[in-house]
Every structure is written in structure tokens, then in C-alpha cells.
Coordinates of N, CA and C and ligand atoms in Angstrom, one line a residue:
M1 N 0.9 -1.5 -0.1 CA 0.0 -0.1 0.2 C 1.0 1.2 -0.1
I2 N 0.7 2.2 -0.8 CA 1.5 3.5 -1.1 C 0.5 4.3 0.2
R3 N 1.6 4.9 1.1 CA 1.1 5.6 2.4 C 1.4 7.1 1.6
K4 N 0.6 7.9 1.8 CA 0.6 9.3 1.4 C 1.8 10.2 2.6
R5 N 2.3 10.8 2.2 CA 3.0 11.7 3.2 C 2.5 12.8 3.5
V6 N 2.3 12.9 5.0 CA 1.5 14.2 5.3 C 2.4 15.0 6.7
A7 N 2.2 16.1 6.5 CA 2.9 17.1 7.2 C 1.4 17.6 8.4
I8 N 1.7 17.7 9.5 CA 0.7 18.4 10.4 C 1.1 19.5 11.1
L9 N 0.6 20.6 11.0 CA 0.7 22.1 11.3 C 0.1 22.6 12.5
I10 N 0.9 22.7 13.6 CA 0.4 22.9 14.7 C 0.6 24.6 15.9
S11 N -0.1 24.8 16.7 CA 0.6 26.0 17.4 C 0.6 25.7 19.0
G12 N -0.5 24.4 18.9 CA -0.5 24.2 20.5 C -0.4 22.9 21.5
R13 N -1.2 22.8 22.0 CA -1.3 21.3 22.5 C -1.1 19.9 21.8
G14 N -1.9 19.9 20.7 CA -1.6 19.0 19.3 C -2.5 17.8 19.7
S15 N -3.7 18.0 20.5 CA -4.4 16.5 20.8 C -5.0 16.0 19.3
N16 N -5.3 16.7 18.5 CA -5.5 16.4 16.8 C -4.7 15.7 16.1
M17 N -3.6 16.5 16.4 CA -2.1 16.0 16.0 C -2.1 14.3 16.5
S18 N -2.2 14.2 18.0 CA -2.1 13.0 18.4 C -3.0 11.9 17.7
A19 N -4.0 12.3 17.3 CA -5.2 11.4 17.0 C -4.7 11.0 15.6
L20 N -4.0 11.6 14.8 CA -3.9 11.5 13.7 C -2.3 10.4 13.4
I21 N -1.4 10.8 14.4 CA -0.4 10.2 14.7 C -0.8 8.9 14.9
D22 N -1.8 8.6 16.2 CA -2.3 7.5 16.5 C -2.6 6.5 15.7
A23 N -3.6 7.2 14.7 CA -4.4 6.4 13.6 C -3.5 6.0 12.3
A24 N -2.4 6.6 12.3 CA -1.1 6.1 11.4 C -0.2 5.5 11.4
K25 N -0.5 4.9 13.0 CA 0.4 3.5 13.3 C -0.4 2.2 12.9
A26 N -1.4 2.5 12.7 CA -2.2 1.3 11.9 C -1.8 0.7 10.7
K27 N -1.2 -0.5 10.5 CA -0.7 -1.0 9.1 C -1.3 -0.5 8.0
D28 N -2.7 -0.7 7.9 CA -3.5 -0.3 7.1 C -3.9 1.2 6.6
Y29 N -3.3 1.8 7.7 CA -3.9 3.4 7.6 C -3.0 4.1 6.3
P30 N -3.7 4.5 5.2 CA -3.2 5.3 4.1 C -2.3 6.3 4.1
A31 N -2.1 7.0 5.2 CA -1.0 7.8 5.2 C -0.2 7.6 6.3
K32 N 0.9 8.1 6.3 CA 2.2 8.3 7.2 C 2.5 9.9 7.7
I33 N 2.7 9.9 8.9 CA 2.9 11.4 9.3 C 4.7 11.4 9.3
S34 N 4.7 12.3 8.4 CA 6.2 12.5 8.0 C 7.0 13.7 9.0
C35 N 6.1 14.7 9.3 CA 6.8 15.9 10.5 C 5.6 16.3 10.8
V36 N 5.8 17.2 12.1 CA 4.9 18.2 12.7 C 5.7 19.4 12.7
I37 N 5.3 20.4 12.3 CA 5.7 21.9 12.2 C 4.9 22.8 13.2
S38 N 5.3 23.7 14.1 CA 4.9 24.6 14.7 C 5.4 25.6 14.6
N39 N 4.6 26.9 14.5 CA 5.0 28.0 14.6 C 5.5 29.1 15.6
I40 N 5.0 28.2 16.9 CA 5.3 28.4 18.2 C 6.4 27.5 18.7
P41 N 7.3 27.9 18.9 CA 8.6 27.2 19.4 C 8.3 26.0 20.2
D42 N 7.8 26.8 21.6 CA 7.6 25.6 22.6 C 6.1 25.0 22.8
A43 N 5.5 24.8 21.7 CA 4.3 24.1 21.5 C 4.1 22.7 22.0
A44 N 3.3 22.4 22.9 CA 3.3 21.4 23.8 C 3.5 20.1 22.9
G45 N 2.5 20.2 21.6 CA 2.6 19.2 20.9 C 3.9 18.7 20.2
L46 N 4.9 19.3 20.1 CA 6.0 19.1 19.4 C 6.8 18.0 20.1
E47 N 6.5 18.3 21.5 CA 7.3 17.2 22.3 C 6.4 15.9 22.1
T48 N 5.3 16.1 22.4 CA 4.5 14.7 22.0 C 4.6 14.1 20.5
A49 N 5.4 14.7 19.8 CA 5.5 14.3 18.5 C 6.5 13.6 18.4
R50 N 7.6 13.9 19.0 CA 8.9 13.5 18.6 C 8.8 12.2 20.0
A51 N 8.0 12.2 21.1 CA 8.1 10.9 21.7 C 7.3 10.0 20.8
N52 N 6.7 10.5 20.2 CA 5.9 9.0 19.2 C 7.0 9.1 17.7
G53 N 8.1 9.6 17.9 CA 9.4 9.0 16.9 C 9.0 10.0 15.4
V54 N 8.4 11.3 15.5 CA 7.8 11.7 14.8 C 8.6 13.1 14.3
E55 N 9.7 13.2 13.2 CA 10.2 14.6 12.7 C 9.8 15.9 13.1
T56 N 10.0 16.9 13.9 CA 9.6 17.9 14.2 C 10.2 19.4 13.9
L57 N 9.8 20.4 13.4 CA 10.5 21.7 13.4 C 9.4 22.8 13.6
A58 N 10.2 23.9 14.3 CA 9.6 25.0 14.6 C 10.0 26.1 13.8
I59 N 9.1 26.7 13.0 CA 9.4 27.8 12.1 C 8.5 29.0 13.1
D60 N 9.2 30.0 13.7 CA 8.6 30.8 14.3 C 8.6 32.3 13.6
H61 N 7.0 32.6 13.7 CA 6.5 33.6 12.4 C 7.0 34.8 13.1
R62 N 7.2 34.9 14.4 CA 7.8 36.3 14.5 C 9.1 36.4 14.2
A63 N 9.7 35.7 14.0 CA 11.1 35.9 13.3 C 11.2 36.5 11.8
F64 N 10.3 36.7 11.4 CA 9.9 36.7 10.0 C 9.5 38.5 10.0
G65 N 9.1 39.0 10.9 CA 8.6 40.2 11.3 C 7.3 40.5 10.6
K66 N 6.7 41.7 10.9 CA 5.4 41.8 10.5 C 5.2 42.4 9.5
G67 N 3.5 42.5 9.4 CA 3.1 42.7 7.9 C 3.1 42.1 6.9
K68 N 2.5 42.3 5.4 CA 2.9 41.5 4.4 C 3.7 40.6 4.1
E69 N 4.8 41.5 4.2 CA 6.3 41.2 3.8 C 6.6 40.0 4.8
G70 N 6.3 40.1 5.8 CA 7.2 39.1 7.0 C 6.1 37.8 6.6
R71 N 4.7 38.0 6.5 CA 3.9 36.9 6.4 C 4.3 36.1 5.1
A72 N 4.8 36.5 4.0 CA 5.3 35.9 3.0 C 6.6 35.2 3.1
A73 N 7.3 36.1 4.0 CA 8.5 35.3 4.0 C 8.3 34.0 5.2
F74 N 7.3 33.9 6.2 CA 7.2 33.0 6.9 C 6.6 31.9 5.8
E75 N 5.4 32.1 5.1 CA 5.0 31.0 4.4 C 6.0 30.4 3.5
A76 N 7.0 31.3 2.9 CA 8.0 30.7 2.1 C 8.8 29.7 2.7
A77 N 9.0 29.9 3.8 CA 9.9 29.2 5.0 C 9.3 27.9 5.0
L78 N 7.8 28.2 5.5 CA 6.7 27.0 5.8 C 7.0 26.1 4.4
D79 N 6.7 26.9 3.1 CA 6.6 25.9 2.2 C 7.8 25.1 1.7
E80 N 9.0 25.6 2.1 CA 10.2 25.3 1.7 C 10.4 23.9 2.6
A81 N 10.0 24.1 3.9 CA 9.9 22.8 4.9 C 9.0 21.6 4.3
L82 N 8.1 22.2 3.8 CA 6.9 21.0 3.5 C 7.8 20.3 2.2
Q83 N 8.1 21.0 1.4 CA 9.0 20.3 0.1 C 9.7 19.5 0.7
R84 N 10.4 20.0 1.6 CA 11.8 19.1 1.9 C 11.4 18.1 2.6
F85 N 10.3 18.0 3.3 CA 9.7 16.8 4.0 C 8.9 16.0 2.8
G86 N 8.8 16.3 1.9 CA 8.1 15.4 0.8 C 6.9 15.4 1.1
A87 N 6.0 16.3 1.7 CA 4.4 16.4 1.8 C 3.7 16.3 1.0
E88 N 2.8 15.5 1.0 CA 1.6 15.3 -0.4 C 0.5 15.9 0.5
I89 N 0.4 15.9 2.0 CA -0.8 16.3 2.4 C -0.4 17.3 3.3
V90 N -1.4 18.4 3.7 CA -0.9 19.3 4.9 C -2.1 19.2 5.9
C91 N -2.2 18.9 7.0 CA -3.3 18.8 8.0 C -3.0 20.0 8.9
L92 N -4.0 20.9 9.0 CA -3.7 22.0 9.9 C -4.7 21.4 11.4
A93 N -4.0 21.3 12.6 CA -4.7 20.9 13.7 C -4.2 22.0 14.7
G94 N -5.2 22.9 14.8 CA -5.3 24.0 15.9 C -3.9 25.0 15.4
F95 N -3.7 25.1 13.9 CA -2.6 25.9 13.5 C -3.3 27.3 13.5
M96 N -2.7 28.3 14.5 CA -3.2 29.5 14.7 C -2.8 30.9 14.0
R97 N -2.5 30.4 12.4 CA -2.0 31.6 11.8 C -2.8 31.3 10.3
L98 N -3.1 32.7 10.3 CA -3.9 33.0 9.0 C -2.9 32.5 7.5
L99 N -3.5 31.7 6.9 CA -2.4 31.9 5.6 C -3.2 32.4 4.4
T100 N -2.3 33.1 3.3 CA -3.0 34.1 2.3 C -3.4 33.0 1.3
A101 N -3.9 33.9 0.5 CA -4.6 33.0 -0.8 C -3.8 32.2 -1.6
E102 N -2.2 33.3 -1.9 CA -1.2 32.1 -2.3 C -0.8 30.8 -1.8
F103 N -0.8 31.0 -0.7 CA -0.4 29.5 0.1 C -1.4 28.9 -0.3
T104 N -2.6 28.7 0.2 CA -4.1 27.7 -0.2 C -4.3 27.7 -1.3
E105 N -4.2 28.5 -2.6 CA -4.1 28.0 -3.8 C -2.8 27.1 -4.2
R106 N -1.8 27.4 -3.7 CA -0.5 26.6 -4.0 C -0.9 25.0 -3.6
W107 N -1.5 24.7 -2.3 CA -2.0 23.6 -1.8 C -3.3 23.1 -2.0
Q108 N -4.3 23.6 -2.8 CA -5.3 23.4 -3.3 C -5.6 21.7 -3.1
G109 N -6.5 21.5 -2.4 CA -6.7 20.1 -2.8 C -6.1 18.9 -1.7
E110 N -4.9 19.4 -1.1 CA -4.0 18.9 -0.3 C -4.1 19.4 1.2
L111 N -4.8 20.5 1.4 CA -4.6 20.9 2.8 C -6.2 21.1 3.4
I112 N -5.7 20.5 4.5 CA -7.4 20.4 5.3 C -7.0 20.7 6.9
N113 N -8.0 21.4 7.3 CA -8.2 21.8 8.6 C -9.2 21.1 9.2
I114 N -9.4 21.2 10.9 CA -10.3 21.0 11.6 C -11.0 22.0 12.5
H115 N -12.6 22.5 12.4 CA -12.9 23.2 13.4 C -13.7 23.0 14.1
P116 N -13.6 23.4 15.2 CA -14.8 23.1 16.3 C -16.3 23.3 16.2
S117 N -16.6 23.5 15.0 CA -18.2 23.7 14.7 C -18.8 23.1 13.7
L118 N -20.1 23.2 13.1 CA -20.7 22.8 12.2 C -20.6 23.6 11.1
L119 N -19.7 23.9 10.6 CA -19.5 25.0 9.4 C -20.5 24.8 8.4
P120 N -21.0 25.8 7.7 CA -20.9 27.2 7.9 C -21.0 28.2 9.2
S121 N -21.8 27.7 10.1 CA -21.7 27.9 11.5 C -20.6 28.5 12.3
F122 N -20.8 29.3 12.7 CA -19.7 29.7 14.1 C -18.1 29.5 13.3
K123 N -17.8 30.4 12.4 CA -16.4 30.5 12.1 C -15.8 31.6 13.0
G124 N -14.4 31.5 13.1 CA -13.6 32.6 13.7 C -13.3 31.6 15.1
L125 N -13.3 32.7 16.1 CA -12.5 32.6 17.6 C -13.7 32.4 18.2
D126 N -13.6 31.6 19.7 CA -14.6 32.0 20.7 C -15.7 31.0 20.5
I127 N -15.5 29.9 19.7 CA -16.9 29.2 19.2 C -17.9 28.7 20.3
H128 N -17.2 28.1 21.1 CA -17.9 27.3 22.1 C -18.7 28.3 22.8
E129 N -18.2 29.8 23.2 CA -18.8 30.5 24.2 C -20.3 30.7 23.5
R130 N -19.8 31.4 21.8 CA -20.6 31.8 21.0 C -22.0 30.8 20.6
M131 N -21.6 29.4 20.7 CA -22.5 28.5 20.7 C -23.5 28.6 21.5
I132 N -22.9 28.5 23.0 CA -24.0 28.4 24.1 C -24.7 29.6 24.2
E133 N -24.0 31.0 23.8 CA -24.8 32.1 24.0 C -26.3 32.1 22.8
A134 N -26.1 31.5 21.6 CA -26.8 31.4 20.7 C -27.9 30.4 21.1
G135 N -27.7 29.6 21.8 CA -28.7 28.7 22.3 C -28.8 27.5 21.6
V136 N -28.1 27.0 20.4 CA -27.9 25.7 19.5 C -28.2 24.8 20.6
K137 N -28.9 23.9 20.0 CA -28.9 22.4 20.7 C -28.1 21.3 20.1
I138 N -27.6 21.6 19.0 CA -26.8 20.8 18.2 C -25.5 21.3 17.7
A139 N -24.5 20.9 18.2 CA -23.2 21.3 17.4 C -22.1 20.6 17.1
G140 N -20.8 20.7 17.0 CA -20.3 19.5 16.3 C -19.0 20.3 15.6
C141 N -18.4 19.6 14.7 CA -16.8 19.7 14.3 C -17.1 19.4 12.8
T142 N -15.9 20.2 12.0 CA -15.8 19.8 10.5 C -14.4 19.7 10.1
V143 N -14.2 19.0 9.2 CA -13.1 18.5 8.5 C -13.2 19.4 6.8
H144 N -12.4 20.2 6.6 CA -12.8 20.9 5.4 C -11.4 21.3 4.3
F145 N -11.5 21.4 3.2 CA -10.4 21.6 2.4 C -10.3 23.1 2.7
V146 N -9.0 23.6 3.0 CA -9.0 25.0 3.1 C -8.9 25.5 2.1
S147 N -9.6 26.9 1.9 CA -9.8 28.1 0.8 C -9.2 29.3 1.6
A148 N -8.9 30.2 0.6 CA -8.4 31.6 1.0 C -9.3 32.3 2.4
E149 N -10.4 32.0 2.0 CA -11.5 32.4 3.3 C -11.2 32.1 4.7
T150 N -11.2 32.4 5.7 CA -11.2 31.8 6.9 C -11.9 30.7 7.3
D151 N -11.7 29.6 7.6 CA -12.9 28.5 8.1 C -13.8 28.4 6.8
S152 N -13.4 28.2 5.7 CA -14.4 27.9 5.1 C -13.7 27.2 3.6
G153 N -14.4 26.5 2.6 CA -13.6 25.4 2.0 C -14.7 24.2 2.0
P154 N -14.3 23.8 0.8 CA -15.2 22.3 0.8 C -15.4 21.2 1.9
I155 N -16.3 20.9 2.5 CA -16.5 20.3 3.6 C -16.4 18.7 3.3
I156 N -15.3 17.9 4.2 CA -15.4 16.5 3.9 C -16.0 15.9 4.8
G157 N -16.0 16.1 6.1 CA -16.8 15.3 7.2 C -17.1 16.3 8.2
Q158 N -18.2 16.0 8.7 CA -18.6 16.6 10.0 C -19.0 15.6 11.0
A159 N -19.2 15.9 12.2 CA -19.5 14.9 13.7 C -20.5 16.1 14.5
A160 N -21.6 15.3 14.7 CA -22.6 16.2 15.8 C -22.7 15.7 17.1
V161 N -23.0 16.6 18.0 CA -22.9 16.5 19.4 C -24.1 17.2 19.8
P162 N -24.7 16.6 20.8 CA -26.2 17.5 21.8 C -25.4 18.4 22.6
V163 N -26.1 19.8 22.4 CA -25.4 20.6 23.6 C -26.5 20.2 24.8
A164 N -25.7 20.2 26.0 CA -26.6 20.3 27.4 C -27.0 21.3 28.1
P165 N -28.3 21.3 28.2 CA -28.4 22.6 29.5 C -27.8 23.4 29.8
D166 N -27.0 22.5 30.8 CA -25.9 23.1 31.6 C -24.7 23.2 31.0
D167 N -24.3 22.9 29.6 CA -23.3 23.1 29.1 C -22.4 24.4 29.7
T168 N -20.9 24.4 29.9 CA -20.4 25.4 30.0 C -19.2 25.4 28.4
P169 N -18.9 26.5 28.0 CA -18.0 26.4 26.8 C -16.6 25.1 27.3
A170 N -16.3 25.0 28.4 CA -15.2 23.8 28.5 C -15.9 22.6 28.4
S171 N -17.2 22.4 28.8 CA -17.9 21.2 29.1 C -18.3 20.9 27.3
L172 N -18.5 21.7 26.7 CA -19.1 21.7 25.4 C -18.1 21.2 24.5
A173 N -16.8 22.2 24.8 CA -15.5 21.9 24.2 C -14.9 20.4 24.3
A174 N -14.9 19.9 25.2 CA -14.7 18.5 25.6 C -15.5 17.6 25.0
R175 N -16.6 17.8 24.7 CA -17.6 17.0 24.1 C -17.4 16.7 22.6
I176 N -17.1 18.1 22.2 CA -17.1 18.3 20.3 C -15.3 17.4 20.3
L177 N -14.4 18.1 21.1 CA -13.0 17.5 20.9 C -13.0 16.0 20.7
E178 N -13.8 15.2 21.5 CA -13.7 13.7 21.3 C -14.0 13.3 20.1
Q179 N -14.9 13.9 19.7 CA -15.5 13.8 18.2 C -14.4 14.3 17.0
E180 N -13.6 15.3 17.5 CA -12.8 15.8 16.5 C -11.8 14.6 16.4
H181 N -11.2 13.7 17.4 CA -10.3 13.0 17.4 C -10.8 11.7 16.6
R182 N -12.2 11.5 16.4 CA -12.6 10.5 15.6 C -12.5 10.9 14.1
L183 N -13.4 12.1 14.0 CA -13.6 12.5 12.7 C -12.2 12.9 11.5
Y184 N -11.4 13.3 12.4 CA -10.0 13.8 11.7 C -9.6 12.7 11.0
P185 N -9.1 11.8 11.7 CA -8.3 10.5 11.1 C -9.2 9.9 10.3
E186 N -10.5 9.8 10.3 CA -11.3 9.2 9.3 C -11.3 9.9 7.7
C187 N -11.5 11.5 8.3 CA -11.3 12.3 6.8 C -9.9 12.2 6.2
L188 N -9.1 12.4 7.0 CA -7.8 12.0 6.3 C -7.2 10.7 5.7
A189 N -7.6 9.8 6.1 CA -8.0 8.5 5.3 C -8.9 8.5 4.0
Q190 N -9.5 9.2 4.1 CA -10.5 9.2 2.9 C -9.8 10.0 2.0
I191 N -9.1 11.2 2.2 CA -8.4 11.8 1.3 C -7.1 11.2 0.8
A192 N -6.5 10.7 1.8 CA -5.1 9.7 1.6 C -5.2 8.7 0.6
S193 N -6.3 7.9 0.8 CA -6.5 6.7 0.0 C -7.3 7.0 -1.5
G194 N -8.0 8.4 -1.7 CA -8.5 8.9 -2.7 C -9.8 8.2 -2.8
R195 N -10.5 7.7 -1.7 CA -11.8 7.7 -1.5 C -12.7 8.8 -1.7
A196 N -11.9 9.9 -1.4 CA -12.5 11.1 -1.5 C -11.5 12.6 -2.1
H197 N -11.8 13.3 -3.0 CA -11.1 14.2 -3.4 C -11.8 15.7 -3.6
L198 N -11.0 16.4 -3.8 CA -11.7 17.9 -4.2 C -11.9 17.9 -5.9
D199 N -13.1 18.6 -6.0 CA -13.2 18.4 -7.6 C -13.7 19.8 -7.7
E200 N -13.2 20.7 -8.2 CA -13.7 22.1 -8.5 C -13.8 22.6 -7.1
D201 N -15.2 22.6 -6.7 CA -15.5 23.6 -5.4 C -16.3 22.7 -4.4
S202 N -16.3 21.3 -5.1 CA -16.8 20.2 -3.9 C -16.0 19.1 -3.9
V203 N -16.6 18.4 -2.8 CA -15.7 17.0 -2.4 C -16.6 15.9 -3.0
V204 N -15.7 15.3 -3.8 CA -16.3 14.2 -4.4 C -16.0 13.0 -3.5
R205 N -17.1 11.9 -3.1 CA -16.9 10.9 -2.5 C -17.2 9.4 -3.5
L206 N -16.1 8.7 -3.4 CA -16.5 7.4 -4.2 C -17.5 6.3 -3.5
D207 N -17.4 6.3 -2.5 CA -18.5 5.7 -1.5 C -19.4 6.6 -0.8
G208 N -20.7 6.5 -1.8 CA -21.7 7.5 -1.4 C -22.4 7.1 -0.2
A209 N -22.1 6.4 0.6 CA -22.9 5.7 1.9 C -22.7 7.0 3.1
A210 N -24.1 7.1 4.0 CA -24.2 8.1 4.8 C -24.9 7.2 5.9
P211 N -24.6 7.7 7.3 CA -25.1 7.1 8.5 C -26.5 7.0 8.4
S212 N -27.3 6.3 8.9 CA -28.8 6.5 8.9 C -29.1 7.0 10.3
G213 N -30.4 7.4 10.6 CA -30.9 8.0 12.0 C -30.7 9.5 11.9
A214 N -31.0 9.9 13.4 CA -30.6 11.5 13.6 C -30.6 11.6 14.7
L215 N -29.6 12.7 15.1 CA -29.7 13.3 16.4 C -30.6 14.5 16.6
I216 N -31.7 13.9 17.7 CA -32.6 15.1 18.1 C -32.5 15.8 19.4
N217 N -32.3 16.6 19.6 CA -32.2 17.4 21.1 C -33.2 18.6 21.3
P218 N -34.3 18.5 22.3 CA -34.1 17.5 23.3 C -34.6 16.2 22.9
I219 N -34.5 15.1 23.9 CA -34.7 13.7 23.7 C -36.6 13.7 23.0
P220 N -36.6 13.1 22.1 CA -38.3 12.9 21.9 C -39.2 12.1 22.7
G221 N -40.3 12.8 22.8 CA -41.2 11.6 23.4 C -41.4 11.7 24.9
I222 N -40.5 12.6 25.5 CA -40.4 12.4 27.3 C -41.4 13.3 27.3
R223 N -42.5 12.6 28.5 CA -43.8 13.4 28.7 C -43.8 13.6 30.3
P224 N -44.3 14.7 31.0 CA -44.5 14.4 32.3 C -45.5 13.7 33.1
Ligands
GRF1 C1 -9.2 22.1 18.0 O1 -10.4 22.3 19.0 C2 -9.6 22.4 16.8 O2 -10.8 22.1 15.9 C3 -9.2 24.0 16.5 O3 -8.1 24.2 17.4 C4 -8.1 23.0 18.3 C5 -6.9 22.6 18.6 O4 -6.7 21.8 19.5 N1 -8.9 24.3 15.2 P1 -5.6 20.9 19.7 O5 -4.1 21.6 19.7 O6 -5.7 19.6 18.3 O7 -5.4 20.1 20.9

């Protein structure tokens, strides 16, 4: 089996990164994690990656200066590192830098991200707080191809979870994160194996199956 070479970009704790590294330990997983790159040199995830025998690299964005030029220089260094590692797919996993259209276009169809909401709802930051404030009853996470606009791009997969009446942003985040760790390896496997791919502006899946059933919140049929 040919395993696609994957680079993971992180900025922090790297729990999604760990889920991908763990999934790729299976012999029949269609991707191999070639490297983990962080824009934050002391990101906790780097140590976890190293402990799992994965090569790591820190590219501190602050070293490239501010403004358009700094951003371009940072992305050039990132791109050069990705080429060097032979990356065929790039997974953003809690990577907290906005990427320019030049970069996302260059990696189009090979650059994917995970976001803790059911996109296109709740793009951006402070997502869990905003979902609770809005009173949504079902939340979730999305894996998508990255396009130039933040938190947008063709959707590869989603997982939904209920929101409990007494949820705090932290308890909701934990419930969603558990599903992120299931969804991301599944979606990466689909892309790496070619079972799903980007075609123009949408994701084509070879196996068109979808799960049956529905998540309804509140639980239907409960009467006083
Ligand atoms: C996750 O919630 C992910 O969806 C978002 O940032 C968070 C990263 O967490 N993009 P971790 O570093 O993977 O633990």
C-alpha cells in the first residue's frame, strides 16, 4: 500500500495531531505522518510528536517580521520545509496563523483543517462561548479543505454532538473534541486513499454511503 506523506501544522497542545499520529500507526492506514511543524517553538504538541518518533520543526513566525512581507517570508519558509519533507497532504490541527491566498491556492486539494463547529456556522474564534450564547441544541466539528477565506472551503466530513442545558464552554469543547479525534483520522484516510477528493469547489466521495438515523435534542417523546 502506498502511504501518502502527511505534514501536520500545529500551534499548541496538539491533541488532534496525536489522534492522527495514533491512527497512522495502524498498518492499513493510508497515510504516514512525516513531520509536525509548529509556528510556536514551545508548543506542547512538538514534544508529544517527538515522543512518538515523528520529526518536528519549529518555524517561529515572529522571526519573519510583521506585515505582508513578514507573512510572505514565513509562508515561504513553511513551503520550503513542506517540500523538504516531501509532504503530499498538509493537515492544520490547531494551527493559529491565517494563511494567504497564495499559500492556500498552491496547496489546494491537499490542505485540510479541523474546526470545532458545524461550518458554515460559527467561523472564527470563541466558538464554544458563541454557540452557548446562541442557544444551539446541536454542535459539532468539521473537517474541510482550506480555501483562502478563513474557516471555509469544501467540507469533507462533520460530526454532531448535543448541547446540554448546563453546558459551559469547557464542557461543550470537551464533548466536541472527543469527536474531532474520531473525525479527523477518518477524513484524512478518505483523502489519502483517494476515496474522497476535491473536484472544483466540492468534495467527491467514491462511496456515497451516509449513516442512518438522526440526532434530536431534546430527546423526543419524554412527557411529564
Ligand atoms: C481544536 O478544537 C481544533 O478544532 C481547533 O483548534 C483546536 C486545537 O486543539 N482548530 P488541539 O491542539 O488539536 O488539541
